[in-house]
């Protein structure tokens, strides 16, 4: 079993049953082997299970051409991160709030973006602040919206808005269509990311 085979099986479990369902016994069943076989295989590779899964999904972040502008490369990296979390939201819960510092995360996202920030003329402090703003914004937009069942999100929000007294909450109750669109609209992320990039771009300062 390669790491990619193990990671793909783990993702099927996470996507279908949630991160709490993922353990070696369940993974062994998914792969059709004894759970200790999976455990020993990861031990051979010296890779923890969560690191195996994260490295696999982060491997989809594109390696960008060297002539890409700082703004274009930055938008491409964080857009790819957003889209992979939207596609596999359980991977965030799997980390239990720990740092994303696996080899592929470092190679595809963190080191390239920090290096690009420095090359664009940022100081080390600016380099880190710009990265963290975009990283946390991306995680927030990806994690705090249920993109898997948007119709259900809209219905729940519609029901909640309908219960609000219009005289106390005129901005919300007076603009229900905009509110309902906003709770699932991907443009909230895409537009916000572009604003953060423009604000941080040394070439525009």
CSV table of C-alpha atoms in Angstrom, one decimal:
chain,number,residue,atom,x,y,z
A,1,UNK,CA,0.0,0.0,0.0
A,2,UNK,CA,1.3,3.4,-1.0
A,3,UNK,CA,0.7,6.5,1.1
A,4,UNK,CA,-1.6,7.8,-1.6
A,5,UNK,CA,-3.8,4.6,-1.4
A,6,UNK,CA,-4.0,4.9,2.4
A,7,UNK,CA,-4.8,8.6,2.1
A,8,UNK,CA,-7.5,8.1,-0.5
A,9,UNK,CA,-9.2,5.5,1.6
A,10,UNK,CA,-9.0,7.8,4.7
A,11,UNK,CA,-10.6,10.6,2.7
A,12,UNK,CA,-13.5,8.4,1.7
A,13,UNK,CA,-14.2,7.8,5.3
A,14,UNK,CA,-13.7,11.4,6.4
A,15,UNK,CA,-15.9,12.7,3.5
A,16,UNK,CA,-18.7,10.1,4.1
A,17,UNK,CA,-18.7,9.7,7.8
A,18,UNK,CA,-16.7,12.5,9.4
A,19,UNK,CA,-13.3,12.8,10.9
A,20,UNK,CA,-14.3,11.0,14.1
A,21,UNK,CA,-15.0,7.8,12.2
A,22,UNK,CA,-11.4,7.6,11.0
A,23,UNK,CA,-9.3,5.1,12.9
A,24,UNK,CA,-7.0,2.2,12.0
A,25,UNK,CA,-9.7,-0.4,12.4
A,26,UNK,CA,-12.1,1.4,10.1
A,27,UNK,CA,-9.4,2.2,7.6
A,28,UNK,CA,-8.3,-1.4,7.5
A,29,UNK,CA,-11.9,-2.4,6.7
A,30,UNK,CA,-12.0,0.1,4.0
A,31,UNK,CA,-8.8,-1.2,2.5
A,32,UNK,CA,-9.7,-4.9,3.0
A,33,UNK,CA,-6.7,-5.6,5.3
A,34,UNK,CA,-6.0,-6.0,9.0
A,35,UNK,CA,-5.8,-2.7,10.9
A,36,UNK,CA,-2.3,-3.5,12.1
A,37,UNK,CA,-1.2,-3.8,8.4
A,38,UNK,CA,-2.1,-0.1,7.9
A,39,UNK,CA,-0.5,0.9,11.2
A,40,UNK,CA,2.8,-0.9,10.3
A,41,UNK,CA,2.8,0.6,6.8
A,42,UNK,CA,2.6,4.1,8.1
A,43,UNK,CA,5.2,3.3,10.7
A,44,UNK,CA,7.5,2.1,7.9
A,45,UNK,CA,7.0,5.5,6.2
A,46,UNK,CA,7.4,7.3,9.5
A,47,UNK,CA,4.2,9.3,8.7
A,48,UNK,CA,1.3,9.8,11.1
A,49,UNK,CA,-2.2,9.1,9.7
A,50,UNK,CA,-3.3,12.7,9.7
A,51,UNK,CA,0.0,13.8,8.1
A,52,UNK,CA,-0.5,11.2,5.4
A,53,UNK,CA,-4.0,12.6,4.5
A,54,UNK,CA,-3.0,16.2,4.7
A,55,UNK,CA,0.1,15.7,2.5
A,56,UNK,CA,-2.1,13.9,-0.1
A,57,UNK,CA,-4.7,16.7,-0.3
A,58,UNK,CA,-2.2,19.5,-0.2
A,59,UNK,CA,-0.4,17.9,-3.0
A,60,UNK,CA,-3.2,19.2,-5.2
A,61,UNK,CA,-2.0,22.8,-4.6
A,62,UNK,CA,-0.5,23.9,-7.9
A,63,UNK,CA,3.2,24.4,-8.4
A,64,UNK,CA,3.2,27.8,-10.1
A,65,UNK,CA,5.4,29.0,-13.0
A,66,UNK,CA,8.3,31.1,-11.9
A,67,UNK,CA,7.2,34.1,-13.9
A,68,UNK,CA,3.8,34.4,-12.1
A,69,UNK,CA,3.2,37.7,-10.5
A,70,UNK,CA,3.2,37.8,-6.7
A,71,UNK,CA,-0.6,38.7,-6.7
A,72,UNK,CA,-1.5,35.9,-9.2
A,73,UNK,CA,0.6,33.3,-7.3
A,74,UNK,CA,-0.8,34.3,-4.0
A,75,UNK,CA,-4.4,34.1,-5.2
A,76,UNK,CA,-3.8,30.7,-6.8
A,77,UNK,CA,-2.3,29.2,-3.7
A,78,UNK,CA,-5.0,30.3,-1.3
A,79,UNK,CA,-7.8,29.6,-3.7
A,80,UNK,CA,-6.5,26.1,-4.1
A,81,UNK,CA,-6.4,25.7,-0.3
A,82,UNK,CA,-9.9,27.0,0.1
A,83,UNK,CA,-11.3,24.7,-2.6
A,84,UNK,CA,-9.6,21.6,-1.2
A,85,UNK,CA,-11.0,22.3,2.3
A,86,UNK,CA,-14.5,22.9,0.8
A,87,UNK,CA,-14.2,19.6,-1.0
A,88,UNK,CA,-12.9,17.8,2.2
A,89,UNK,CA,-14.1,19.8,5.2
A,90,UNK,CA,-13.4,16.9,7.6
A,91,UNK,CA,-9.6,17.4,7.2
A,92,UNK,CA,-9.7,20.5,9.4
A,93,UNK,CA,-11.5,18.6,12.3
A,94,UNK,CA,-8.9,15.8,11.9
A,95,UNK,CA,-6.1,18.1,13.0
A,96,UNK,CA,-7.9,19.1,16.2
A,97,UNK,CA,-6.5,22.6,15.9
A,98,UNK,CA,-2.9,21.6,15.5
A,99,UNK,CA,-0.6,23.3,13.0
A,100,UNK,CA,-0.4,22.3,9.4
A,101,UNK,CA,3.3,21.7,9.1
A,102,UNK,CA,3.7,18.5,7.1
A,103,UNK,CA,6.2,18.2,4.3
A,104,UNK,CA,3.8,18.9,1.4
A,105,UNK,CA,2.1,21.8,3.3
A,106,UNK,CA,5.5,23.3,3.7
A,107,UNK,CA,6.6,22.6,0.1
A,108,UNK,CA,3.4,23.7,-1.7
A,109,UNK,CA,2.1,26.5,0.5
A,110,UNK,CA,4.0,27.9,3.4
A,111,UNK,CA,7.6,28.1,2.2
A,112,UNK,CA,6.7,29.3,-1.4
A,113,UNK,CA,4.3,32.0,-0.1
A,114,UNK,CA,6.7,33.3,2.6
A,115,UNK,CA,9.5,33.3,0.1
A,116,UNK,CA,7.4,35.1,-2.4
A,117,UNK,CA,6.4,37.7,0.2
A,118,UNK,CA,10.0,38.4,1.0
A,119,UNK,CA,10.9,38.6,-2.7
A,120,UNK,CA,8.1,41.1,-3.2
A,121,UNK,CA,9.8,43.4,-0.8
A,122,UNK,CA,8.1,42.7,2.5
A,123,UNK,CA,10.0,42.7,5.8
A,124,UNK,CA,10.0,39.4,7.8
A,125,UNK,CA,7.2,40.8,10.0
A,126,UNK,CA,5.1,41.8,7.0
A,127,UNK,CA,5.8,38.5,5.4
A,128,UNK,CA,4.3,36.6,8.3
A,129,UNK,CA,1.4,38.9,8.9
A,130,UNK,CA,0.3,38.9,5.3
A,131,UNK,CA,0.5,35.1,5.2
A,132,UNK,CA,-1.5,34.7,8.4
A,133,UNK,CA,-4.2,37.1,7.4
A,134,UNK,CA,-4.8,35.2,4.2
A,135,UNK,CA,-4.4,31.8,5.8
A,136,UNK,CA,-6.9,32.4,8.6
A,137,UNK,CA,-9.4,34.2,6.3
A,138,UNK,CA,-9.2,31.1,4.0
A,139,UNK,CA,-9.8,28.6,6.8
A,140,UNK,CA,-12.7,30.7,8.2
A,141,UNK,CA,-14.5,31.0,4.8
A,142,UNK,CA,-14.0,27.3,4.1
A,143,UNK,CA,-14.8,25.9,7.5
A,144,UNK,CA,-17.7,28.1,8.8
A,145,UNK,CA,-20.0,27.5,5.9
A,146,UNK,CA,-21.7,24.2,5.1
A,147,UNK,CA,-20.9,24.1,1.4
A,148,UNK,CA,-21.9,20.5,1.2
A,149,UNK,CA,-25.7,21.1,1.6
A,150,UNK,CA,-26.2,24.8,0.6
A,151,UNK,CA,-30.0,24.3,0.1
A,152,UNK,CA,-30.3,23.1,3.7
A,153,UNK,CA,-28.2,26.1,4.9
A,154,UNK,CA,-30.5,28.5,3.1
A,155,UNK,CA,-33.7,26.9,4.4
A,156,UNK,CA,-32.4,27.0,8.0
A,157,UNK,CA,-31.3,30.6,7.6
A,158,UNK,CA,-34.6,31.6,6.0
A,159,UNK,CA,-36.5,30.0,8.9
A,160,UNK,CA,-34.3,31.8,11.5
A,161,UNK,CA,-34.7,35.2,9.7
A,162,UNK,CA,-38.5,34.8,9.6
A,163,UNK,CA,-38.6,34.6,13.4
A,164,UNK,CA,-36.8,37.9,13.9
A,165,UNK,CA,-38.9,41.0,14.8
A,166,UNK,CA,-38.6,43.4,11.9
A,167,UNK,CA,-38.6,46.5,14.1
A,168,UNK,CA,-35.5,45.2,16.0
A,169,UNK,CA,-33.6,43.8,13.1
A,170,UNK,CA,-34.6,45.9,10.0
A,171,UNK,CA,-31.3,45.4,8.1
A,172,UNK,CA,-31.6,41.6,8.2
A,173,UNK,CA,-35.4,41.2,7.8
A,174,UNK,CA,-35.5,43.9,5.2
A,175,UNK,CA,-32.9,42.3,2.9
A,176,UNK,CA,-33.6,38.5,3.1
A,177,UNK,CA,-32.5,37.7,-0.4
A,178,UNK,CA,-29.0,39.3,0.1
A,179,UNK,CA,-28.7,37.6,3.5
A,180,UNK,CA,-29.6,34.2,2.1
A,181,UNK,CA,-27.2,34.6,-0.8
A,182,UNK,CA,-24.4,35.7,1.5
A,183,UNK,CA,-24.4,32.7,3.7
A,184,UNK,CA,-23.3,30.3,0.9
A,185,UNK,CA,-21.8,32.6,-1.8
A,186,UNK,CA,-18.2,31.6,-2.7
A,187,UNK,CA,-17.7,35.2,-3.9
A,188,UNK,CA,-17.5,36.2,-0.2
A,189,UNK,CA,-14.1,34.3,-0.2
A,190,UNK,CA,-12.9,35.1,-3.7
A,191,UNK,CA,-13.6,38.8,-3.4
A,192,UNK,CA,-12.3,39.1,0.1
A,193,UNK,CA,-9.0,37.3,-0.8
A,194,UNK,CA,-8.5,39.7,-3.7
A,195,UNK,CA,-9.0,42.6,-1.3
A,196,UNK,CA,-6.4,41.2,1.1
A,197,UNK,CA,-3.9,40.7,-1.7
A,198,UNK,CA,-4.3,44.2,-3.0
A,199,UNK,CA,-3.9,45.6,0.6
A,200,UNK,CA,-0.7,43.5,1.1
A,201,UNK,CA,0.9,43.9,-2.4
A,202,UNK,CA,4.1,45.9,-2.0
A,203,UNK,CA,4.0,46.8,-5.7
A,204,UNK,CA,0.8,48.9,-5.0
A,205,UNK,CA,2.2,50.6,-1.9
